Coordinates of C-alpha atoms in Angstrom, one line a residue:
M1 CA 66.7 -85.1 -31.0
A2 CA 69.9 -83.4 -29.7
S3 CA 70.5 -83.7 -26.0
E4 CA 71.5 -80.8 -23.8
A5 CA 75.1 -82.1 -23.7
D6 CA 75.2 -82.0 -27.5
A7 CA 74.0 -78.4 -27.5
I8 CA 76.6 -77.4 -25.0
E9 CA 79.3 -79.0 -27.1
R10 CA 78.0 -77.5 -30.3
D11 CA 77.9 -74.0 -28.7
S12 CA 81.3 -74.3 -27.0
P13 CA 84.4 -72.5 -28.4
V14 CA 86.9 -74.7 -30.1
P15 CA 90.1 -74.8 -28.1
G16 CA 93.1 -73.2 -29.8
S17 CA 91.2 -71.9 -32.8
G18 CA 90.7 -68.3 -31.7
G19 CA 87.6 -68.2 -33.9
S20 CA 89.7 -68.0 -37.1
P21 CA 88.1 -69.8 -40.1
D22 CA 91.4 -71.5 -41.0
A23 CA 92.0 -72.9 -37.5
L24 CA 88.3 -73.9 -37.2
F25 CA 88.4 -75.6 -40.6
A26 CA 91.4 -77.7 -39.7
T27 CA 90.0 -78.6 -36.3
L28 CA 86.5 -79.5 -37.5
Y29 CA 87.5 -81.0 -40.9
A30 CA 85.9 -84.4 -40.1
E31 CA 82.6 -82.8 -39.3
I32 CA 82.7 -80.6 -42.4
R33 CA 83.6 -83.6 -44.5
R34 CA 80.5 -85.4 -43.1
L35 CA 78.3 -82.5 -44.1
A36 CA 79.8 -82.4 -47.6
D37 CA 79.4 -86.2 -47.9
R38 CA 75.7 -85.9 -47.0
E39 CA 75.1 -83.2 -49.6
A40 CA 77.0 -85.1 -52.3
R41 CA 75.0 -88.3 -51.6
R42 CA 71.7 -86.3 -51.6
R43 CA 72.4 -85.2 -55.2
P44 CA 74.5 -87.9 -56.9
D45 CA 73.3 -86.7 -60.3
L46 CA 75.4 -83.6 -60.1
G47 CA 78.7 -85.5 -60.0
V48 CA 80.2 -83.3 -57.3
S49 CA 82.3 -85.2 -54.8
A50 CA 82.4 -84.5 -51.1
T51 CA 86.1 -83.7 -51.4
T52 CA 85.4 -81.0 -54.0
L53 CA 82.7 -79.6 -51.8
V54 CA 85.0 -79.4 -48.8
H55 CA 87.8 -77.8 -50.7
E56 CA 85.5 -75.3 -52.4
A57 CA 83.9 -74.4 -49.1
Y58 CA 87.4 -73.8 -47.6
L59 CA 88.2 -71.5 -50.5
K60 CA 85.0 -69.5 -49.8
L61 CA 85.9 -69.2 -46.1
A62 CA 89.5 -68.4 -46.7
D63 CA 88.5 -65.7 -49.1
R64 CA 86.8 -63.8 -46.3
P65 CA 89.4 -63.0 -43.6
E66 CA 87.0 -60.7 -41.8
L67 CA 84.9 -63.7 -40.6
A68 CA 85.2 -64.8 -37.0
F69 CA 83.1 -67.4 -35.3
P70 CA 82.5 -67.5 -31.5
D71 CA 81.6 -71.2 -31.4
R72 CA 81.7 -74.4 -33.4
G73 CA 77.9 -74.4 -34.0
R74 CA 78.0 -71.1 -35.8
F75 CA 81.0 -72.1 -37.8
L76 CA 79.5 -75.4 -38.8
A77 CA 76.2 -73.7 -39.8
Y78 CA 78.2 -71.3 -42.0
A79 CA 80.2 -74.1 -43.6
A80 CA 77.0 -76.1 -44.2
R81 CA 75.4 -73.1 -45.9
A82 CA 78.5 -72.6 -48.1
I83 CA 78.4 -76.3 -49.1
R84 CA 74.7 -76.1 -49.9
G85 CA 75.4 -73.0 -52.0
L86 CA 78.0 -75.0 -54.0
V87 CA 75.5 -77.8 -54.6
I88 CA 72.9 -75.3 -55.8
D89 CA 75.5 -73.6 -58.1
A90 CA 76.4 -77.1 -59.5
A91 CA 72.7 -77.8 -60.1
R92 CA 72.2 -74.5 -61.9
E93 CA 75.3 -75.0 -64.0
R94 CA 74.1 -78.5 -65.0
R95 CA 70.6 -77.2 -65.8
A96 CA 72.1 -74.4 -67.9
L97 CA 74.2 -76.9 -69.9
K98 CA 71.1 -79.0 -70.4
R99 CA 69.3 -76.0 -71.8
G100 CA 72.0 -75.1 -74.3
A101 CA 74.2 -72.7 -72.3
D102 CA 77.3 -74.1 -74.1
F103 CA 75.9 -73.3 -77.5
H104 CA 77.5 -70.1 -78.9
I105 CA 76.3 -68.3 -82.1
T106 CA 79.1 -66.9 -84.2
H107 CA 78.7 -64.6 -87.2

């Protein structure tokens, strides 16, 4: 269970980031990588590496310049959700391929 000190650290602003996704991503890269590694290990059958998940999550965040995060906890929660979404997309794509999505009928 998380201690009160962990909660304070999680909810504290990240110095020098200004809440910008790019700055937060660079500052918290190790934590984001840990989240991605956990998701990649949870579903090894998908063949998605942690590096791929981190980079794709960054692209999702960088594509939304209007996002601003008041603290590291909210940013990490958003990043974790983006990573889980990528894992779900990979699972759906794999399932579609398994069901013949790559089969095209030509006349």
